[in-house]
Amino acid sequence: AFLLSCLLFAAVNRHQRGPYMDEAFHVPQAQAYCRGRFLQWDPMITTLPGLYLVSVGVVKPAVWLFGWTGSVVCSVGMLRFINLLFSAGNFYLLYLLLFKIHQKNKAVSGFQRILSTLTLAMFPTLYFFTFLYYTDPGSVFFTLFAYLMCLYGNHKTSALLGFCGFMFRQTNIVWAVFCAGNVIAEKLNEAWKTDLQKKKDEKTSSRKGSFSDLIRILQFLIQHIISPKNLFTLMALTWPYIILVMVFFVFVFINGGIVVGDRSSHEACLHFPQLFYFLSFTVFFSFPHLLTPTKIRKFLLSLQKHPVQYSLIAITSLFLIWKFTYVHKYLLADNRHYTFYVWRKVFQRHELVKYILVPVYIFAGWSFADTLRSKSIFWILMYFICLLAATVPQKLLEFRYFILPFLIYRLNIPFPSLYRQLLELAFYIVVNAVTLYLFLNRTFHWPDSDEIQRFMW
């Protein structure tokens, strides 16, 4: 996989030698750090300097070791290569996470684990940015590493890695909170099972989805959390993450907001349809698992059984789309991104399209939740809260924001059959091949610019 990536990397660098898109900000900033100018900062950059600090930490020892001089030091190609190293690290972390999360499933072969790892490592939206100097591969690396350490119970290391992820992208604080949520969900699930045994009510389970069960779970949650003893126990277990969250709030207070630099284009808002876009995105990239005839039949049966609940969900969805749909200026102006064409070809066809898609969103949400049934209700609750926090405040529809919530979801669903895994991998390979072909060969020019423009995620 790494050797194949190296060949593709060489092709990308041959066709696009200079900085492209956001690299125009990232590359000069990293080069300034390479020259020791750590106080120099481009006000257009909105993320913290984690990527540039790691780049200097990797490049400087390599320069000393190999005796490189001149223009090769911190060149565009050398800086991009750092993301190739992160990509290899992500491959290994995904394998370890799959092994840890599904360790009780003895039916899964080593070949299936490696196949799933290869599929997730080639997830198109992430894989494409392996070849450019963007924050995504490093951001994913530190967040996945933090999640792995959390699952192994090494919470101090997990919080430290969470801080590194935060230094790459501020919104990664959500996934550090998710790691703490994992610990809390585990303890709550244990307490819930004990509570059920005390009441000798074995028929009720923490995985049932009826409304009465939900009320009971909420009552249990409130009773458990208002107990000072339980609260102290949970804080004692998650204190490294609590410190990290406190550091985050201090940063926000001093900085006057989450965004560093240019804030005019990154304003937070309640953009609830982002959740619907994420669910549609997940169904598209996980269609071998979510879009099956069995699932569609189950959904239609569920629709027949609970018409009132689904009607309420549909009305709520329509209201959220009506009142909280935002269209960012970048989405309408930049025809180099896939999102531009998705918006123009689908949502801009007619004013009613966004409302007509509600049944699709409801099926996507049901199918999404159905594949997580193997997880406890408390884990699902923690994940859903973090998913909302990671997607809803974003005004811009940008597929890169969906990478981490998608990967964490995909890691936690039951292992699919070998046929479905192969279908998913083949689909990812085709999407990657098309994306890289368009990027390398289907170039175009803007009327007011001499620069070559390329299609990308």
Coordinates of N, CA and C in Angstrom, one line a residue, residues 3-4 16 56 61 81 89 114 128 157 168 181 195 207 229 258 273 322 336 389:
L3 N 4.0 1.5 -1.1 CA 4.8 1.6 -2.3 C 3.8 2.1 -3.4
L4 N 2.6 1.7 -3.4 CA 1.6 2.2 -4.4 C 1.4 3.7 -4.2
Q16 N 1.9 18.5 -10.4 CA 1.7 19.8 -9.7 C 2.9 20.0 -8.8
V56 N 8.8 20.3 10.8 CA 10.2 20.7 11.2 C 10.9 19.6 12.0
P61 N 16.0 16.6 11.3 CA 16.9 15.5 11.5 C 17.2 14.8 10.2
F81 N 5.6 14.7 1.5 CA 6.0 13.4 1.9 C 5.7 13.1 3.3
G89 N 1.2 5.5 9.0 CA 0.9 5.4 10.4 C -0.6 5.1 10.6
I114 N -7.0 -7.4 7.7 CA -6.1 -6.6 6.8 C -6.9 -6.0 5.7
F128 N -7.0 10.9 -0.7 CA -6.6 11.9 -1.7 C -5.6 13.0 -1.1
T157 N -1.8 9.2 28.2 CA -1.2 9.3 26.8 C -2.3 9.7 25.8
F168 N -3.5 20.2 15.4 CA -3.7 20.1 13.9 C -5.0 20.7 13.5
G181 N -15.9 10.0 26.7 CA -17.2 9.5 26.6 C -17.2 8.0 26.6
D195 N -28.1 -2.4 37.8 CA -29.4 -1.8 38.2 C -30.6 -2.8 37.8
R207 N -30.2 -2.2 25.0 CA -30.1 -2.1 23.6 C -31.5 -2.0 22.9
K229 N -21.0 10.8 44.5 CA -20.0 9.7 44.5 C -19.8 9.2 43.1
I258 N -12.7 29.9 18.4 CA -12.0 28.7 18.1 C -11.1 28.9 16.9
P273 N -28.8 20.7 9.0 CA -28.8 19.8 7.9 C -27.4 19.2 7.6
W322 N -35.8 23.9 6.8 CA -36.4 25.2 6.5 C -35.7 26.3 7.2
R336 N -13.8 24.0 -8.1 CA -12.8 23.0 -8.1 C -13.1 21.8 -7.2
A389 N -21.7 17.8 17.6 CA -20.7 18.8 17.9 C -19.7 19.0 16.8

